[in-house]
mmCIF file of C-alpha atoms in Angstrom:
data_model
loop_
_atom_site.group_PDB
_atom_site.id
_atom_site.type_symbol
_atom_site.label_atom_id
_atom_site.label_comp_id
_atom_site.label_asym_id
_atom_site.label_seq_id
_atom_site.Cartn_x
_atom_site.Cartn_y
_atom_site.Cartn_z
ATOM 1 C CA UNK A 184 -2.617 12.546 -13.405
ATOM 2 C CA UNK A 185 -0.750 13.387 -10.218
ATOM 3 C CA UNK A 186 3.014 11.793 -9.413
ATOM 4 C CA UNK A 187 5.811 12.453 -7.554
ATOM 5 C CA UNK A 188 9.380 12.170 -8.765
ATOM 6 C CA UNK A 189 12.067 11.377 -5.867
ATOM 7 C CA UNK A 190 15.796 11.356 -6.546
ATOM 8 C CA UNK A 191 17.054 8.470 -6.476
ATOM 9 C CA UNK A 192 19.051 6.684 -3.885
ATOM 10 C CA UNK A 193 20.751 4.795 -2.079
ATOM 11 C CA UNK A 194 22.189 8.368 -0.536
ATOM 12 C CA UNK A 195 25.218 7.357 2.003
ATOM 13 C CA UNK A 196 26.011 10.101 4.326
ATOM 14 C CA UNK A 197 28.113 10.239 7.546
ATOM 15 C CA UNK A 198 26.400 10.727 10.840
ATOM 16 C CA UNK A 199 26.344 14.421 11.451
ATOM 17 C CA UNK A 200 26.499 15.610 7.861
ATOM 18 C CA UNK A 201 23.477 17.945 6.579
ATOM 19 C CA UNK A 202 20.895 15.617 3.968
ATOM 20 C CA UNK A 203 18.632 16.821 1.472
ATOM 21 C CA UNK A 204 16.210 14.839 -0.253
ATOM 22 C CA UNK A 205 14.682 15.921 -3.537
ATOM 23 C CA UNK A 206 11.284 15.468 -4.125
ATOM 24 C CA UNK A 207 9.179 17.402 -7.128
ATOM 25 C CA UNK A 208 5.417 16.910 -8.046
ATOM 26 C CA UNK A 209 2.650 17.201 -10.172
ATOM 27 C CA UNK A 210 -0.907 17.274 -9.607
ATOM 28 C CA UNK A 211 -3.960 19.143 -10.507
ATOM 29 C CA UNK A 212 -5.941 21.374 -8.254
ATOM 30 C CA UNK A 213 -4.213 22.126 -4.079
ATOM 31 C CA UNK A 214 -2.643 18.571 -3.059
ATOM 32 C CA UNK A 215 -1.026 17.726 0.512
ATOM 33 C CA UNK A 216 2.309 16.738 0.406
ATOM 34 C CA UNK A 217 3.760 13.857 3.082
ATOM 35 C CA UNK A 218 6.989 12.275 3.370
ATOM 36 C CA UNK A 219 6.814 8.724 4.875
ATOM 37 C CA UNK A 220 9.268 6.824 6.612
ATOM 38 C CA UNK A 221 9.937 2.889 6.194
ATOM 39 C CA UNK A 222 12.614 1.811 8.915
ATOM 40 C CA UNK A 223 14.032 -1.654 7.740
ATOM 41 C CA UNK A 224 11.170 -4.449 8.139
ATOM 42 C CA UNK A 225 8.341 -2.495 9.101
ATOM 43 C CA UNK A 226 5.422 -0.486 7.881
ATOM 44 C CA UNK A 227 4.921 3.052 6.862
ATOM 45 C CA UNK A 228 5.051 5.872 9.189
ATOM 46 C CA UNK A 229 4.128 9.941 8.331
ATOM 47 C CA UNK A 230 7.124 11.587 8.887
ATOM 48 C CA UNK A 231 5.597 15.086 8.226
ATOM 49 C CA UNK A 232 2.904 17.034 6.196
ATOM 50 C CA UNK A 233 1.928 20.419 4.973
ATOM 51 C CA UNK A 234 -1.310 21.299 3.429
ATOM 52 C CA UNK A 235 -0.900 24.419 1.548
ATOM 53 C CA UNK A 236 1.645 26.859 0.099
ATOM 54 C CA UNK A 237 4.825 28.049 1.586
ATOM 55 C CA UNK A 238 3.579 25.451 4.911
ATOM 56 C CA UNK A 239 6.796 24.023 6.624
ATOM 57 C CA UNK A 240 6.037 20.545 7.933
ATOM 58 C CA UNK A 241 8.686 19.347 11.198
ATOM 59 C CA UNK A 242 9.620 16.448 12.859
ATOM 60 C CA UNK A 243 12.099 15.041 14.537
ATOM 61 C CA UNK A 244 14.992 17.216 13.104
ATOM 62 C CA UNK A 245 13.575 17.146 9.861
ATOM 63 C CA UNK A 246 11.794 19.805 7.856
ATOM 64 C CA UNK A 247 10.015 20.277 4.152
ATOM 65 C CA UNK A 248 8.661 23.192 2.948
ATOM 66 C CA UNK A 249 5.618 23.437 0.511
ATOM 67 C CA UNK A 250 6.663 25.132 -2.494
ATOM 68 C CA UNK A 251 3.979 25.889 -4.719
ATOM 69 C CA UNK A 252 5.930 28.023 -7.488
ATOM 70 C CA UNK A 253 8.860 24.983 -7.538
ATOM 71 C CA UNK A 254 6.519 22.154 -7.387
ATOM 72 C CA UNK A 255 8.508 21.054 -4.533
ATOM 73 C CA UNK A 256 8.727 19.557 -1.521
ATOM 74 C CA UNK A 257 12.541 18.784 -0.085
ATOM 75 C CA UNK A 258 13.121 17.020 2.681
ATOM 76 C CA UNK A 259 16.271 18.216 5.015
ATOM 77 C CA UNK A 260 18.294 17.805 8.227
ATOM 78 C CA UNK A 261 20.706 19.159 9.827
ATOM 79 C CA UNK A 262 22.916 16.821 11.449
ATOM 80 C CA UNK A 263 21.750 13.116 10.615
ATOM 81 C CA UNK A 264 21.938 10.004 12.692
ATOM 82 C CA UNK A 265 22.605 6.623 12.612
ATOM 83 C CA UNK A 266 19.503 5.454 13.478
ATOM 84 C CA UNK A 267 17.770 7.785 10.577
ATOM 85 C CA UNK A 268 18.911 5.073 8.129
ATOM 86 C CA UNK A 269 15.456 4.423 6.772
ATOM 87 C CA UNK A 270 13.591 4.591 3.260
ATOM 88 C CA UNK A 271 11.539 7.901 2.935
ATOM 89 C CA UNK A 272 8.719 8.057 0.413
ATOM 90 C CA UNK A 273 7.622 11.293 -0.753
ATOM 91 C CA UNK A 274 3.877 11.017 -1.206
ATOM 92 C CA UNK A 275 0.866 13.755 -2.161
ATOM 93 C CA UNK A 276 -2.764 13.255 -1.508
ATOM 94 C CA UNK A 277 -5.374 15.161 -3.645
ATOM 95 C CA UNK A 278 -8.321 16.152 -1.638
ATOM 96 C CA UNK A 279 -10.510 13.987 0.190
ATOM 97 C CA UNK A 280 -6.650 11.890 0.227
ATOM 98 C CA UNK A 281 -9.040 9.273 -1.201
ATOM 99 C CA UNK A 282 -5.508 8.348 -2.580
ATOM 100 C CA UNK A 283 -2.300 8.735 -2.015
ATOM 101 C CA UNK A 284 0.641 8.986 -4.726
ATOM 102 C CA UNK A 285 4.138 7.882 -3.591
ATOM 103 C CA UNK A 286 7.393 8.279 -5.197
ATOM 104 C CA UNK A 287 9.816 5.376 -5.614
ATOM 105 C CA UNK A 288 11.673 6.314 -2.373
ATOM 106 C CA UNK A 289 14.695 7.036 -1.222
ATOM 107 C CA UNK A 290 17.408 5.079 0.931
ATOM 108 C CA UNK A 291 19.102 6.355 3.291
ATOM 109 C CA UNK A 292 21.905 5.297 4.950
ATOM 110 C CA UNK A 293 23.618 6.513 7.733
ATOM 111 C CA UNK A 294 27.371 5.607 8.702
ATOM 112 C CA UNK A 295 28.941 6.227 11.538
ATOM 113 C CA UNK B 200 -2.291 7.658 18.274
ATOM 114 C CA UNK B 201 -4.312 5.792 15.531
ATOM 115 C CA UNK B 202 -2.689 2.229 15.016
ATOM 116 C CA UNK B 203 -3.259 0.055 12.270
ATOM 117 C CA UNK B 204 -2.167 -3.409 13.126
ATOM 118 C CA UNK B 205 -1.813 -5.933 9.949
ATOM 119 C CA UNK B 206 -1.417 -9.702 10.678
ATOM 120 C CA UNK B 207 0.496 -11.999 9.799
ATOM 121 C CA UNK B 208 3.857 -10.070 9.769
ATOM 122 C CA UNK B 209 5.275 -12.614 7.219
ATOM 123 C CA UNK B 210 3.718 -15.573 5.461
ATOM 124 C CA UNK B 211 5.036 -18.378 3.522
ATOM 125 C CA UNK B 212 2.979 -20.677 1.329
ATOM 126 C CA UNK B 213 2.477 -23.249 -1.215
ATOM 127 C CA UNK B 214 1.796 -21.909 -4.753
ATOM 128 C CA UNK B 215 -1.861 -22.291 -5.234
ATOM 129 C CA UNK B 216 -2.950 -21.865 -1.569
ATOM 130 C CA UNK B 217 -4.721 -18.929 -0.217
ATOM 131 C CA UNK B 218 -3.549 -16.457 1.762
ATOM 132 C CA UNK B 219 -6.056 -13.865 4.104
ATOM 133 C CA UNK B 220 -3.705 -10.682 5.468
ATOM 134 C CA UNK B 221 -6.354 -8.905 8.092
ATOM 135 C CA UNK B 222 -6.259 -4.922 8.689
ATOM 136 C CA UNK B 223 -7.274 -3.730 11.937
ATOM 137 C CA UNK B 224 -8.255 0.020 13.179
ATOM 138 C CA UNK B 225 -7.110 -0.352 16.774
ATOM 139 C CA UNK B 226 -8.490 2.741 18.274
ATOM 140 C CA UNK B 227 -10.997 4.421 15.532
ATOM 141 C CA UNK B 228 -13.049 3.376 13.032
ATOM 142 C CA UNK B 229 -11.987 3.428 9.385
ATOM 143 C CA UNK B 230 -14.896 3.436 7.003
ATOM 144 C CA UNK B 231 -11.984 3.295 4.343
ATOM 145 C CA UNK B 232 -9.297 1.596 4.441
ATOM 146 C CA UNK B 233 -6.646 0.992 1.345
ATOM 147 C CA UNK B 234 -4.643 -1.843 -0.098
ATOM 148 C CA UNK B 235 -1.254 -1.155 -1.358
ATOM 149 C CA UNK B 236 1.630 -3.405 -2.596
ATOM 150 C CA UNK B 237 5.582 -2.767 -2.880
ATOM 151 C CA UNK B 238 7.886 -4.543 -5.235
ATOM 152 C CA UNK B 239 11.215 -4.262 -4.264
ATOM 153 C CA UNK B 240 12.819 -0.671 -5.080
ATOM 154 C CA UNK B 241 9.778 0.510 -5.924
ATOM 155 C CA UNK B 242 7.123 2.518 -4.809
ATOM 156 C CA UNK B 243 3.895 1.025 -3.418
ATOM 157 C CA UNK B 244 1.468 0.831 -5.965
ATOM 158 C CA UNK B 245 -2.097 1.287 -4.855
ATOM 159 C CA UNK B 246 -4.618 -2.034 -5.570
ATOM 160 C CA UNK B 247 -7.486 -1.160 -4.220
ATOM 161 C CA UNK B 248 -10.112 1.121 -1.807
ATOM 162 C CA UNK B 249 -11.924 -1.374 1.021
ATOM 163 C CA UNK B 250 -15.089 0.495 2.119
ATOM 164 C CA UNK B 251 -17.039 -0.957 4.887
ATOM 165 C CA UNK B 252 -20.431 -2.891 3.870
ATOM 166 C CA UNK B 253 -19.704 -2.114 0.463
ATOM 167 C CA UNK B 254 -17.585 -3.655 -2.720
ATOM 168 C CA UNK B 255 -14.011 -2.617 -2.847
ATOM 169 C CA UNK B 256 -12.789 -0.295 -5.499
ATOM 170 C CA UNK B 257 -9.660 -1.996 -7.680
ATOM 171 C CA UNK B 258 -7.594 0.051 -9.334
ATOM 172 C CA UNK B 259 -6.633 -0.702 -12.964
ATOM 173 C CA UNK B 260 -5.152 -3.754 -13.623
ATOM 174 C CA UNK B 261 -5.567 -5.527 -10.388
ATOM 175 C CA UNK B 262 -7.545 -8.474 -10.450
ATOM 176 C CA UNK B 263 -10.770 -8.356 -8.284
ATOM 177 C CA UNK B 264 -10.882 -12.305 -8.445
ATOM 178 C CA UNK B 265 -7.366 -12.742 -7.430
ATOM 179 C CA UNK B 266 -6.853 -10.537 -4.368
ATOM 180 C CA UNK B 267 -10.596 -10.253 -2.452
ATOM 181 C CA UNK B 268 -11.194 -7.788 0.115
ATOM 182 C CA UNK B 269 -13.929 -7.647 2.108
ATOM 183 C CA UNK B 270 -14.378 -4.899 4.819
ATOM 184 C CA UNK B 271 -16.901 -6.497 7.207
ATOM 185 C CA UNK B 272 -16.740 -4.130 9.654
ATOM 186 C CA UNK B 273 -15.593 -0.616 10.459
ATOM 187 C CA UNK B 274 -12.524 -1.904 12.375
ATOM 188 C CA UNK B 275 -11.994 -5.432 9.925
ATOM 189 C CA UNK B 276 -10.533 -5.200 6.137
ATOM 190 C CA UNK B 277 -8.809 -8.131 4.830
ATOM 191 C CA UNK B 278 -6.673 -9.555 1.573
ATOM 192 C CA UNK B 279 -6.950 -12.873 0.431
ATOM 193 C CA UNK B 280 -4.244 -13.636 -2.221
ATOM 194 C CA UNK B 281 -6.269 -16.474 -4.156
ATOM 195 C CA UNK B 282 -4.366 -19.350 -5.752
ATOM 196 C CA UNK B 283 -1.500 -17.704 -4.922
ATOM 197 C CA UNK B 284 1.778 -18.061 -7.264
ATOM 198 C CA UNK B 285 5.811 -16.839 -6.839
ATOM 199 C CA UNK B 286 4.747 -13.758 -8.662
ATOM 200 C CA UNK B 287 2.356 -12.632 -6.152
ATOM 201 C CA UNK B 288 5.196 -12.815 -3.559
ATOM 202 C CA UNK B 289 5.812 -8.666 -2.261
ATOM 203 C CA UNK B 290 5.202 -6.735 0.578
ATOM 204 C CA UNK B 291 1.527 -5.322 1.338
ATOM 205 C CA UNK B 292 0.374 -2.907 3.373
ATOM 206 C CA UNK B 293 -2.913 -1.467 4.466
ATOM 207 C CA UNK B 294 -3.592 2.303 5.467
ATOM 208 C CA UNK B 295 -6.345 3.850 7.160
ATOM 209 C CA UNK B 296 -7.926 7.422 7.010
ATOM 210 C CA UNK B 297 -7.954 8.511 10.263
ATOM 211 C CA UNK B 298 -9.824 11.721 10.820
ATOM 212 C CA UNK B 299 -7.668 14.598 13.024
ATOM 213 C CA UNK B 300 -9.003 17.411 15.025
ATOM 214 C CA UNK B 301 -6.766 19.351 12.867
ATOM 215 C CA UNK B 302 -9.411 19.239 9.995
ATOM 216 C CA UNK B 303 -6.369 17.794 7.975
ATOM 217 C CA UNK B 304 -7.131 13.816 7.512
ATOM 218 C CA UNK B 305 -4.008 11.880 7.322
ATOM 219 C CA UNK B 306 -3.134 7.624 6.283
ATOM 220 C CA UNK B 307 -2.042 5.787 9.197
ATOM 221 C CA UNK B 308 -0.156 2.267 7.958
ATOM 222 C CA UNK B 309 -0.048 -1.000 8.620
ATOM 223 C CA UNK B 310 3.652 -2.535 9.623
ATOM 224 C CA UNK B 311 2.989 -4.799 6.353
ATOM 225 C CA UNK B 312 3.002 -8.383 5.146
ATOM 226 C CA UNK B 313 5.510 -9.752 3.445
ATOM 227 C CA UNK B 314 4.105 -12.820 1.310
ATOM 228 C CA UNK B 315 6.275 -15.447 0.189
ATOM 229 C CA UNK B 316 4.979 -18.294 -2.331
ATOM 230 C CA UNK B 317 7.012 -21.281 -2.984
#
C-alpha cells in the first residue's frame, strides 16, 4: 500500500537559517504529493502540491520538488521565520485523492 | 477559497455521553467529505469516507457503531462519538474535496475538534 515516511522532528532552527524537511514515499501507479501545514491549535492547511514528475510546488518561501527517480518529495526554505513554527505533514493522494496518506509530521520550531 | 468550518472547536464531556462534531462546506458542495483522527505525535489516521445520501465508508478497524456519520446534505457531514470514553479523547478533523479549475482536485480541512472525555 502507499505511505509516506517523514524525518522525524522536533527540528529547532534559528530564524534565518536554510530548513529542509525530508520526506520519501511509496505508492503504486502516479500519486500527488502535498505537504500540509498545522499552526499550533488549528486545522490543516495545503501548503503546496505537485502532480507529476520533476513538478516544483511553491508557496510562501517554500518549495518541493517531485522526484520520481528518488521517491521524494523535500520540503525547503531559504531563510525561515518565526512565525513558520508549525507542524508540516507530508501527505500523497493516489488518483481520484479518494484518500490521502500522511506522514507522522514534522515540528518545527523557529527561534529567534 | 473553499472553507471547511468544523464545530465545536473543543468539547469536553462525561464518559458515556455523546458527542456530534458537524462539517460544513462553506462555499461549494462536497459530495465527499472525510473523517480523520490525530493522536498526539502522530499522523492522522483516516476513519472513514462520508458520501452524501449514502452510508459512510469505515476504514478498517473503526467502529461504524461507535463513531456515526451521516452526510445529510451536500454541505452537512457530522461525527457522533457514541458512549464516548477517555480513550476516544484526540483531535478530529474533517476534509473536503473541493474541485479546482486547475483539473487538479485538492482536500480542504477543517480547523478540528479536539474531544476531551472525563
Amino acid at each position: 500500500g502507499n505511505s509516506v515516511t517523514q524525518m522525524e522532528g522536533p527540528v529547532t532552527l534559528s530564524e534565518e537559517a536554510f530548513l529542509t524537511i525530508n520526506c520519501t514515499y511509496t505508492a503504486t501507479g502516479y500519486p500527488s504529493l502535498f505537504w500540509y501545514v498545522q499552526y499550533p491549535g488549528e486545522g490543516l492547511q495545503l501548503l503546496l502540491k505537485a502532480t507529476k514528475a520533476d513538478d516544483k510546488g511553491s508557496n510562501k518561501g517554500f518549495e518541493a520538488t517531485y522526484r520520481k527517480e528518488t521517491t521524494s518529495f523535500h520540503l525547503e526554505k531559504g531563510s525561515v521565520q518565526v512565525s513558520d513554527s508549525a507542524v508540516y505533514f507530508c501527505a500523497l493522494s493516489d488518483g481520484g485523492y479518494q484518500k490521502v496518506t500522511f506522514g507522522t509530521g514534522t515540528k518545527l520550531q523557529v527561534i529567534p | 477559497g473553499a472553507v471547511v468550518s468544523q464545530h465545536p472547536s473543543r468539547v469536553i464531556c462525561k464518559s458515556g455521553t455523546s458527542v456530534k462534531i458537524e462539517c460544513r462546506s462553506l462555499d461549494f458542495q462536497a459530495t465527499t467529505m472525510f473523517w480523520y483522527r490525530q493522536f498526539p505525535k502522530q499522523s492522522l489516521m483516516l476513519m472513514a469516507t462520508s458520501n452524501e445520501g449514502s452510508k459512510a465508508t469505515y476504514e478498517q478497524g473503526v467502529e461504524k457503531d461507535k463513531f456515526l456519520i451521516n452526510h445529510a446534505s451536500l454541505t452537512l457531514s457530522t461525527l457522533t462519538v457514541t458512549s464516548a470514553h477517555p480513550e476516544d479523547s484526540s483531535f478530529y478533523i474533517c476534509s473536503a474535496r473541493v474541485n479546482k479549475y486547475s483539473g487538479a482536485n485538492v482536500l480542504t480541512f477543517g480547523a478540528g475538534s479536539r474531544l476531551t472525555v472525563l
